[in-house]
Amino acid sequence: KAGVTQTPRYLIKTRGQQVTLSCSPISGHRSVSWYQQTPGQGLQFLFEYFSETQRNKGNFPGRFSGRQFSNSRSEMNVSTLELGDSALYLCASSLIRGLGTEAFFGQGTRLTVV
Amino acid sequence: GQNIDQPTEMTATEGAIVQINCTYQTSGFNGLFWYQQHAGEAPTFLSYNVLDGLEEKGRFSSFLSRSKGYSYLLLKELQMKDSASYLCAVFAVFSVKLIFGTGTRLQVFP
């Protein structure tokens, strides 16, 4: 059974550009969550998608957006990139939402903004 | 509000025992997870506690006290490969999401 796949693994962008990251969850998993990981802040929750709908959103500016497709694959987009957006972006998939649901993480996309 | 605290760094010797503490404050608590993350890799699931007490899984054990908002991860017979970051995460029912601490970086020395 394939794990969570994130593409690309590494990305370098310049300030002001936009970027799209992709996440393919484990087959059969319908919940996909996105996190930003930086050395000082740890994992910060960005948003969660379930059945193609955003169910939950963290405290990030509107430049961060996402979507989920009918096959549960998800994309996140960051527009007007800033230096502070440099981070590891992790996607996690779960079978269902809610209690005691183990989240499986992808390897992440390391974004560097220069 | 929601807050999770864990030490930033710890060091230990191969073969020893180490305890990584995690304290939390959250509304609608319903479960605490521990994840292990090696540098440059994805976090991997270690344990889940929803009731008070100790859960043992091989060399790793996790303890939860809901009344104290406290958990610990106990690692026995430390091995060099245990050098990693250990992330404590709380599942908040009302917000239906996992909230992570900043992680504890453990270094195991020979």
PDB file of C-alpha atoms in Angstrom:
ATOM      1  CA  LYS A   1       0.000   0.000   0.000  1.00  0.00           C
ATOM      2  CA  ALA A   2       1.580   3.271  -1.101  1.00  0.00           C
ATOM      3  CA  GLY A   3       2.083   5.971   1.501  1.00  0.00           C
ATOM      4  CA  VAL A   4       1.337   9.652   1.270  1.00  0.00           C
ATOM      5  CA  THR A   5       3.094  11.175  -1.713  1.00  0.00           C
ATOM      6  CA  GLN A   6       4.038  14.824  -1.920  1.00  0.00           C
ATOM      7  CA  THR A   7       5.457  16.548  -4.956  1.00  0.00           C
ATOM      8  CA  PRO A   8       7.764  18.204  -5.543  1.00  0.00           C
ATOM      9  CA  ARG A   9      10.207  17.355  -2.740  1.00  0.00           C
ATOM     10  CA  TYR A  10      12.182  20.559  -3.107  1.00  0.00           C
ATOM     11  CA  LEU A  11      11.320  23.923  -4.561  1.00  0.00           C
ATOM     12  CA  ILE A  12      13.078  27.268  -4.834  1.00  0.00           C
ATOM     13  CA  LYS A  13      11.015  30.330  -5.646  1.00  0.00           C
ATOM     14  CA  THR A  14      11.564  34.053  -5.569  1.00  0.00           C
ATOM     15  CA  ARG A  15       9.573  36.567  -3.580  1.00  0.00           C
ATOM     16  CA  GLY A  16       6.314  37.540  -5.188  1.00  0.00           C
ATOM     17  CA  GLN A  17       5.902  34.298  -7.109  1.00  0.00           C
ATOM     18  CA  GLN A  18       3.253  31.724  -6.424  1.00  0.00           C
ATOM     19  CA  VAL A  19       3.617  28.010  -5.847  1.00  0.00           C
ATOM     20  CA  THR A  20       1.409  24.921  -5.943  1.00  0.00           C
ATOM     21  CA  LEU A  21       2.188  21.822  -3.906  1.00  0.00           C
ATOM     22  CA  SER A  22       0.557  18.460  -4.411  1.00  0.00           C
ATOM     23  CA  CYS A  23      -0.405  15.678  -2.031  1.00  0.00           C
ATOM     24  CA  SER A  24      -1.725  12.223  -2.880  1.00  0.00           C
ATOM     25  CA  PRO A  25      -3.144  10.528   0.231  1.00  0.00           C
ATOM     26  CA  ILE A  26      -3.111   6.845   1.028  1.00  0.00           C
ATOM     27  CA  SER A  27      -5.667   5.038  -1.087  1.00  0.00           C
ATOM     28  CA  GLY A  28      -9.039   5.149   0.631  1.00  0.00           C
ATOM     29  CA  HIS A  29      -8.157   8.042   2.922  1.00  0.00           C
ATOM     30  CA  ARG A  30     -10.515  10.950   2.529  1.00  0.00           C
ATOM     31  CA  SER A  31      -9.134  13.472   4.973  1.00  0.00           C
ATOM     32  CA  VAL A  32      -6.081  15.510   4.018  1.00  0.00           C
ATOM     33  CA  SER A  33      -4.472  18.072   6.303  1.00  0.00           C
ATOM     34  CA  TRP A  34      -1.643  20.468   5.538  1.00  0.00           C
ATOM     35  CA  TYR A  35       0.975  21.716   7.981  1.00  0.00           C
ATOM     36  CA  GLN A  36       3.815  24.188   7.805  1.00  0.00           C
ATOM     37  CA  GLN A  37       6.934  23.198   9.739  1.00  0.00           C
ATOM     38  CA  THR A  38       9.629  25.701  10.665  1.00  0.00           C
ATOM     39  CA  PRO A  39      12.443  25.295  13.213  1.00  0.00           C
ATOM     40  CA  GLY A  40      11.057  27.856  15.615  1.00  0.00           C
ATOM     41  CA  GLN A  41       7.323  27.189  15.339  1.00  0.00           C
ATOM     42  CA  GLY A  42       7.065  23.452  14.897  1.00  0.00           C
ATOM     43  CA  LEU A  43       4.101  22.108  12.934  1.00  0.00           C
ATOM     44  CA  GLN A  44       1.454  24.730  12.335  1.00  0.00           C
ATOM     45  CA  PHE A  45      -1.919  23.626  11.013  1.00  0.00           C
ATOM     46  CA  LEU A  46      -2.861  25.180   7.695  1.00  0.00           C
ATOM     47  CA  PHE A  47      -6.128  23.520   6.681  1.00  0.00           C
ATOM     48  CA  GLU A  48      -7.981  20.261   6.340  1.00  0.00           C
ATOM     49  CA  TYR A  49      -9.998  18.924   3.458  1.00  0.00           C
ATOM     50  CA  PHE A  50     -12.540  16.154   3.559  1.00  0.00           C
ATOM     51  CA  SER A  51     -14.767  15.105   0.691  1.00  0.00           C
ATOM     52  CA  GLU A  52     -13.559  18.004  -1.459  1.00  0.00           C
ATOM     53  CA  THR A  53     -14.552  20.594   1.152  1.00  0.00           C
ATOM     54  CA  GLN A  54     -12.354  22.629   3.431  1.00  0.00           C
ATOM     55  CA  ARG A  55     -13.456  21.621   6.917  1.00  0.00           C
ATOM     56  CA  ASN A  56     -10.966  23.486   9.026  1.00  0.00           C
ATOM     57  CA  LYS A  57      -8.508  26.353   8.664  1.00  0.00           C
ATOM     58  CA  GLY A  58      -5.554  27.539  10.722  1.00  0.00           C
ATOM     59  CA  ASN A  59      -4.347  31.073  11.350  1.00  0.00           C
ATOM     60  CA  PHE A  60      -2.656  31.766   8.053  1.00  0.00           C
ATOM     61  CA  PRO A  61      -3.244  34.666   5.651  1.00  0.00           C
ATOM     62  CA  GLY A  62      -5.456  34.328   2.625  1.00  0.00           C
ATOM     63  CA  ARG A  63      -2.375  33.883   0.431  1.00  0.00           C
ATOM     64  CA  PHE A  64      -2.500  30.259   1.535  1.00  0.00           C
ATOM     65  CA  SER A  65      -5.259  28.291  -0.115  1.00  0.00           C
ATOM     66  CA  GLY A  66      -6.001  24.744  -1.088  1.00  0.00           C
ATOM     67  CA  ARG A  67      -8.410  22.369  -2.670  1.00  0.00           C
ATOM     68  CA  GLN A  68      -9.225  18.695  -2.827  1.00  0.00           C
ATOM     69  CA  PHE A  69     -10.266  16.700  -5.828  1.00  0.00           C
ATOM     70  CA  SER A  70     -12.768  13.886  -6.123  1.00  0.00           C
ATOM     71  CA  ASN A  71      -9.986  11.294  -5.862  1.00  0.00           C
ATOM     72  CA  SER A  72      -8.950  12.890  -2.529  1.00  0.00           C
ATOM     73  CA  ARG A  73      -5.728  14.308  -3.928  1.00  0.00           C
ATOM     74  CA  SER A  74      -5.084  17.766  -2.592  1.00  0.00           C
ATOM     75  CA  GLU A  75      -3.178  20.821  -3.650  1.00  0.00           C
ATOM     76  CA  MET A  76      -2.146  23.866  -1.702  1.00  0.00           C
ATOM     77  CA  ASN A  77      -1.258  27.169  -3.235  1.00  0.00           C
ATOM     78  CA  VAL A  78       0.716  30.052  -1.834  1.00  0.00           C
ATOM     79  CA  SER A  79       0.544  33.320  -3.719  1.00  0.00           C
ATOM     80  CA  THR A  80       2.791  36.374  -3.470  1.00  0.00           C
ATOM     81  CA  LEU A  81       5.509  34.422  -1.718  1.00  0.00           C
ATOM     82  CA  GLU A  82       7.418  35.999   1.144  1.00  0.00           C
ATOM     83  CA  LEU A  83      10.796  35.039   2.602  1.00  0.00           C
ATOM     84  CA  GLY A  84       9.023  33.876   5.741  1.00  0.00           C
ATOM     85  CA  ASP A  85       7.134  31.254   3.759  1.00  0.00           C
ATOM     86  CA  SER A  86      10.321  29.204   3.530  1.00  0.00           C
ATOM     87  CA  ALA A  87       9.456  25.999   5.364  1.00  0.00           C
ATOM     88  CA  LEU A  88       8.756  22.320   5.100  1.00  0.00           C
ATOM     89  CA  TYR A  89       5.146  21.782   4.043  1.00  0.00           C
ATOM     90  CA  LEU A  90       3.730  18.485   5.236  1.00  0.00           C
ATOM     91  CA  CYS A  91       0.581  16.771   4.167  1.00  0.00           C
ATOM     92  CA  ALA A  92      -1.117  14.160   6.329  1.00  0.00           C
ATOM     93  CA  SER A  93      -3.913  11.807   5.375  1.00  0.00           C
ATOM     94  CA  SER A  94      -6.415  10.028   7.592  1.00  0.00           C
ATOM     95  CA  LEU A  95      -9.026   7.417   6.857  1.00  0.00           C
ATOM     96  CA  ILE A  96     -11.767   9.483   8.455  1.00  0.00           C
ATOM     97  CA  ARG A  97     -12.012  12.699  10.416  1.00  0.00           C
ATOM     98  CA  GLY A  98     -12.091  12.737  14.135  1.00  0.00           C
ATOM     99  CA  LEU A  99     -11.362  10.829  17.219  1.00  0.00           C
ATOM    100  CA  GLY A 100      -8.262   8.793  17.546  1.00  0.00           C
ATOM    101  CA  THR A 101      -7.582   8.868  13.873  1.00  0.00           C
ATOM    102  CA  GLU A 102      -3.944   8.313  13.150  1.00  0.00           C
ATOM    103  CA  ALA A 103      -2.522  10.722  10.620  1.00  0.00           C
ATOM    104  CA  PHE A 104       0.038   9.474   8.101  1.00  0.00           C
ATOM    105  CA  PHE A 105       2.492  12.058   6.866  1.00  0.00           C
ATOM    106  CA  GLY A 106       4.166  12.504   3.528  1.00  0.00           C
ATOM    107  CA  GLN A 107       7.854  13.335   3.168  1.00  0.00           C
ATOM    108  CA  GLY A 108       7.024  16.981   2.698  1.00  0.00           C
ATOM    109  CA  THR A 109       7.920  19.678   0.222  1.00  0.00           C
ATOM    110  CA  ARG A 110      10.787  21.906   1.272  1.00  0.00           C
ATOM    111  CA  LEU A 111      10.093  25.371  -0.080  1.00  0.00           C
ATOM    112  CA  THR A 112      12.821  27.973  -0.133  1.00  0.00           C
ATOM    113  CA  VAL A 113      11.908  31.540  -1.005  1.00  0.00           C
ATOM    114  CA  VAL A 114      14.810  33.751  -2.066  1.00  0.00           C
TER     115      VAL A 114
ATOM    116  CA  GLY B   1      -6.793  28.692  24.034  1.00  0.00           C
ATOM    117  CA  GLN B   2      -4.580  25.795  23.115  1.00  0.00           C
ATOM    118  CA  ASN B   3      -1.011  25.390  24.242  1.00  0.00           C
ATOM    119  CA  ILE B   4       1.438  22.506  24.203  1.00  0.00           C
ATOM    120  CA  ASP B   5       4.833  22.594  25.881  1.00  0.00           C
ATOM    121  CA  GLN B   6       7.720  20.201  25.604  1.00  0.00           C
ATOM    122  CA  PRO B   7      11.471  20.635  26.108  1.00  0.00           C
ATOM    123  CA  THR B   8      13.382  21.827  23.081  1.00  0.00           C
ATOM    124  CA  GLU B   9      16.364  19.516  23.355  1.00  0.00           C
ATOM    125  CA  MET B  10      17.499  16.516  25.362  1.00  0.00           C
ATOM    126  CA  THR B  11      20.590  14.355  25.314  1.00  0.00           C
ATOM    127  CA  ALA B  12      21.085  10.807  26.535  1.00  0.00           C
ATOM    128  CA  THR B  13      23.505   7.914  26.335  1.00  0.00           C
ATOM    129  CA  GLU B  14      23.078   4.728  24.346  1.00  0.00           C
ATOM    130  CA  GLY B  15      21.435   2.043  26.464  1.00  0.00           C
ATOM    131  CA  ALA B  16      19.930   4.535  28.907  1.00  0.00           C
ATOM    132  CA  ILE B  17      16.303   5.518  29.552  1.00  0.00           C
ATOM    133  CA  VAL B  18      14.935   8.947  28.696  1.00  0.00           C
ATOM    134  CA  GLN B  19      11.587  10.555  29.479  1.00  0.00           C
ATOM    135  CA  ILE B  20      10.222  13.330  27.282  1.00  0.00           C
ATOM    136  CA  ASN B  21       7.495  15.366  28.945  1.00  0.00           C
ATOM    137  CA  CYS B  22       4.602  17.171  27.338  1.00  0.00           C
ATOM    138  CA  THR B  23       2.101  19.464  29.044  1.00  0.00           C
ATOM    139  CA  TYR B  24      -0.972  20.789  27.314  1.00  0.00           C
ATOM    140  CA  GLN B  25      -3.908  23.105  27.738  1.00  0.00           C
ATOM    141  CA  THR B  26      -6.750  22.679  25.327  1.00  0.00           C
ATOM    142  CA  SER B  27     -10.504  22.729  25.241  1.00  0.00           C
ATOM    143  CA  GLY B  28     -12.254  19.591  24.138  1.00  0.00           C
ATOM    144  CA  PHE B  29      -9.270  17.325  24.585  1.00  0.00           C
ATOM    145  CA  ASN B  30      -9.710  13.915  23.096  1.00  0.00           C
ATOM    146  CA  GLY B  31      -6.444  12.127  22.674  1.00  0.00           C
ATOM    147  CA  LEU B  32      -2.720  12.689  22.656  1.00  0.00           C
ATOM    148  CA  PHE B  33      -0.333  11.461  19.987  1.00  0.00           C
ATOM    149  CA  TRP B  34       3.414  11.059  19.918  1.00  0.00           C
ATOM    150  CA  TYR B  35       5.262  11.167  16.604  1.00  0.00           C
ATOM    151  CA  GLN B  36       8.908  10.579  15.801  1.00  0.00           C
ATOM    152  CA  GLN B  37      10.606  12.612  13.091  1.00  0.00           C
ATOM    153  CA  HIS B  38      14.115  11.963  11.825  1.00  0.00           C
ATOM    154  CA  ALA B  39      15.855  14.857  10.147  1.00  0.00           C
ATOM    155  CA  GLY B  40      14.591  15.331   6.618  1.00  0.00           C
ATOM    156  CA  GLU B  41      11.899  12.689   6.972  1.00  0.00           C
ATOM    157  CA  ALA B  42       8.167  12.547   7.597  1.00  0.00           C
ATOM    158  CA  PRO B  43       6.812  12.267  11.136  1.00  0.00           C
ATOM    159  CA  THR B  44       5.854   8.689  11.954  1.00  0.00           C
ATOM    160  CA  PHE B  45       3.249   7.612  14.484  1.00  0.00           C
ATOM    161  CA  LEU B  46       4.488   6.225  17.795  1.00  0.00           C
ATOM    162  CA  SER B  47       1.555   6.151  20.193  1.00  0.00           C
ATOM    163  CA  TYR B  48      -1.924   7.354  21.014  1.00  0.00           C
ATOM    164  CA  ASN B  49      -3.392   7.839  24.509  1.00  0.00           C
ATOM    165  CA  VAL B  50      -6.978   8.794  25.162  1.00  0.00           C
ATOM    166  CA  LEU B  51      -7.446   7.335  28.666  1.00  0.00           C
ATOM    167  CA  ASP B  52      -5.266   7.905  31.713  1.00  0.00           C
ATOM    168  CA  GLY B  53      -2.440   5.492  32.211  1.00  0.00           C
ATOM    169  CA  LEU B  54       0.503   3.899  30.553  1.00  0.00           C
ATOM    170  CA  GLU B  55       0.583   2.384  27.080  1.00  0.00           C
ATOM    171  CA  GLU B  56       3.571   0.181  26.393  1.00  0.00           C
ATOM    172  CA  LYS B  57       4.830  -0.707  22.954  1.00  0.00           C
ATOM    173  CA  GLY B  58       8.190  -2.415  22.947  1.00  0.00           C
ATOM    174  CA  ARG B  59      10.944  -0.027  23.994  1.00  0.00           C
ATOM    175  CA  PHE B  60       8.538   2.920  23.893  1.00  0.00           C
ATOM    176  CA  SER B  61       5.855   3.739  26.459  1.00  0.00           C
ATOM    177  CA  SER B  62       3.531   6.705  26.690  1.00  0.00           C
ATOM    178  CA  PHE B  63       1.690   7.961  29.738  1.00  0.00           C
ATOM    179  CA  LEU B  64      -1.281  10.296  30.032  1.00  0.00           C
ATOM    180  CA  SER B  65      -2.869  12.156  32.919  1.00  0.00           C
ATOM    181  CA  ARG B  66      -5.882  14.099  31.661  1.00  0.00           C
ATOM    182  CA  SER B  67      -6.519  15.820  35.000  1.00  0.00           C
ATOM    183  CA  LYS B  68      -2.985  17.229  34.984  1.00  0.00           C
ATOM    184  CA  GLY B  69      -2.781  17.921  31.256  1.00  0.00           C
ATOM    185  CA  TYR B  70       0.399  15.901  31.166  1.00  0.00           C
ATOM    186  CA  SER B  71       1.949  13.171  29.109  1.00  0.00           C
ATOM    187  CA  TYR B  72       5.353  11.622  28.753  1.00  0.00           C
ATOM    188  CA  LEU B  73       7.102   9.392  26.272  1.00  0.00           C
ATOM    189  CA  LEU B  74       9.527   6.917  27.799  1.00  0.00           C
ATOM    190  CA  LEU B  75      12.259   5.438  25.646  1.00  0.00           C
ATOM    191  CA  LYS B  76      14.184   2.491  27.071  1.00  0.00           C
ATOM    192  CA  GLU B  77      17.419   0.850  25.957  1.00  0.00           C
ATOM    193  CA  LEU B  78      18.235   3.846  23.812  1.00  0.00           C
ATOM    194  CA  GLN B  79      19.822   3.241  20.452  1.00  0.00           C
ATOM    195  CA  MET B  80      21.671   5.660  18.206  1.00  0.00           C
ATOM    196  CA  LYS B  81      18.798   5.470  15.717  1.00  0.00           C
ATOM    197  CA  ASP B  82      16.503   6.986  18.353  1.00  0.00           C
ATOM    198  CA  SER B  83      18.183  10.337  17.731  1.00  0.00           C
ATOM    199  CA  ALA B  84      15.264  12.302  16.294  1.00  0.00           C
ATOM    200  CA  SER B  85      12.658  14.886  17.127  1.00  0.00           C
ATOM    201  CA  TYR B  86       9.693  13.719  19.157  1.00  0.00           C
ATOM    202  CA  LEU B  87       6.444  15.571  18.585  1.00  0.00           C
ATOM    203  CA  CYS B  88       3.592  15.693  21.057  1.00  0.00           C
ATOM    204  CA  ALA B  89       0.205  16.423  19.492  1.00  0.00           C
ATOM    205  CA  VAL B  90      -3.225  16.872  21.009  1.00  0.00           C
ATOM    206  CA  PHE B  91      -6.483  16.168  19.252  1.00  0.00           C
ATOM    207  CA  ALA B  92      -8.956  18.935  19.946  1.00  0.00           C
ATOM    208  CA  VAL B  93     -12.535  17.813  19.448  1.00  0.00           C
ATOM    209  CA  PHE B  94     -14.130  21.183  18.922  1.00  0.00           C
ATOM    210  CA  SER B  95     -11.679  22.277  16.287  1.00  0.00           C
ATOM    211  CA  VAL B  96     -11.286  18.720  14.963  1.00  0.00           C
ATOM    212  CA  LYS B  97      -7.598  18.974  14.363  1.00  0.00           C
ATOM    213  CA  LEU B  98      -4.240  17.874  15.688  1.00  0.00           C
ATOM    214  CA  ILE B  99      -2.305  20.574  17.490  1.00  0.00           C
ATOM    215  CA  PHE B 100       1.418  19.977  17.704  1.00  0.00           C
ATOM    216  CA  GLY B 101       4.044  21.058  20.174  1.00  0.00           C
ATOM    217  CA  THR B 102       7.306  22.394  18.812  1.00  0.00           C
ATOM    218  CA  GLY B 103       8.996  19.036  19.307  1.00  0.00           C
ATOM    219  CA  THR B 104      11.862  17.734  21.425  1.00  0.00           C
ATOM    220  CA  ARG B 105      15.132  17.034  19.655  1.00  0.00           C
ATOM    221  CA  LEU B 106      16.769  14.017  21.267  1.00  0.00           C
ATOM    222  CA  GLN B 107      20.431  13.260  20.683  1.00  0.00           C
ATOM    223  CA  VAL B 108      21.746   9.866  21.713  1.00  0.00           C
ATOM    224  CA  PHE B 109      25.497   9.599  22.271  1.00  0.00           C
ATOM    225  CA  PRO B 110      27.595   6.418  22.362  1.00  0.00           C
TER     226      PRO B 110
END
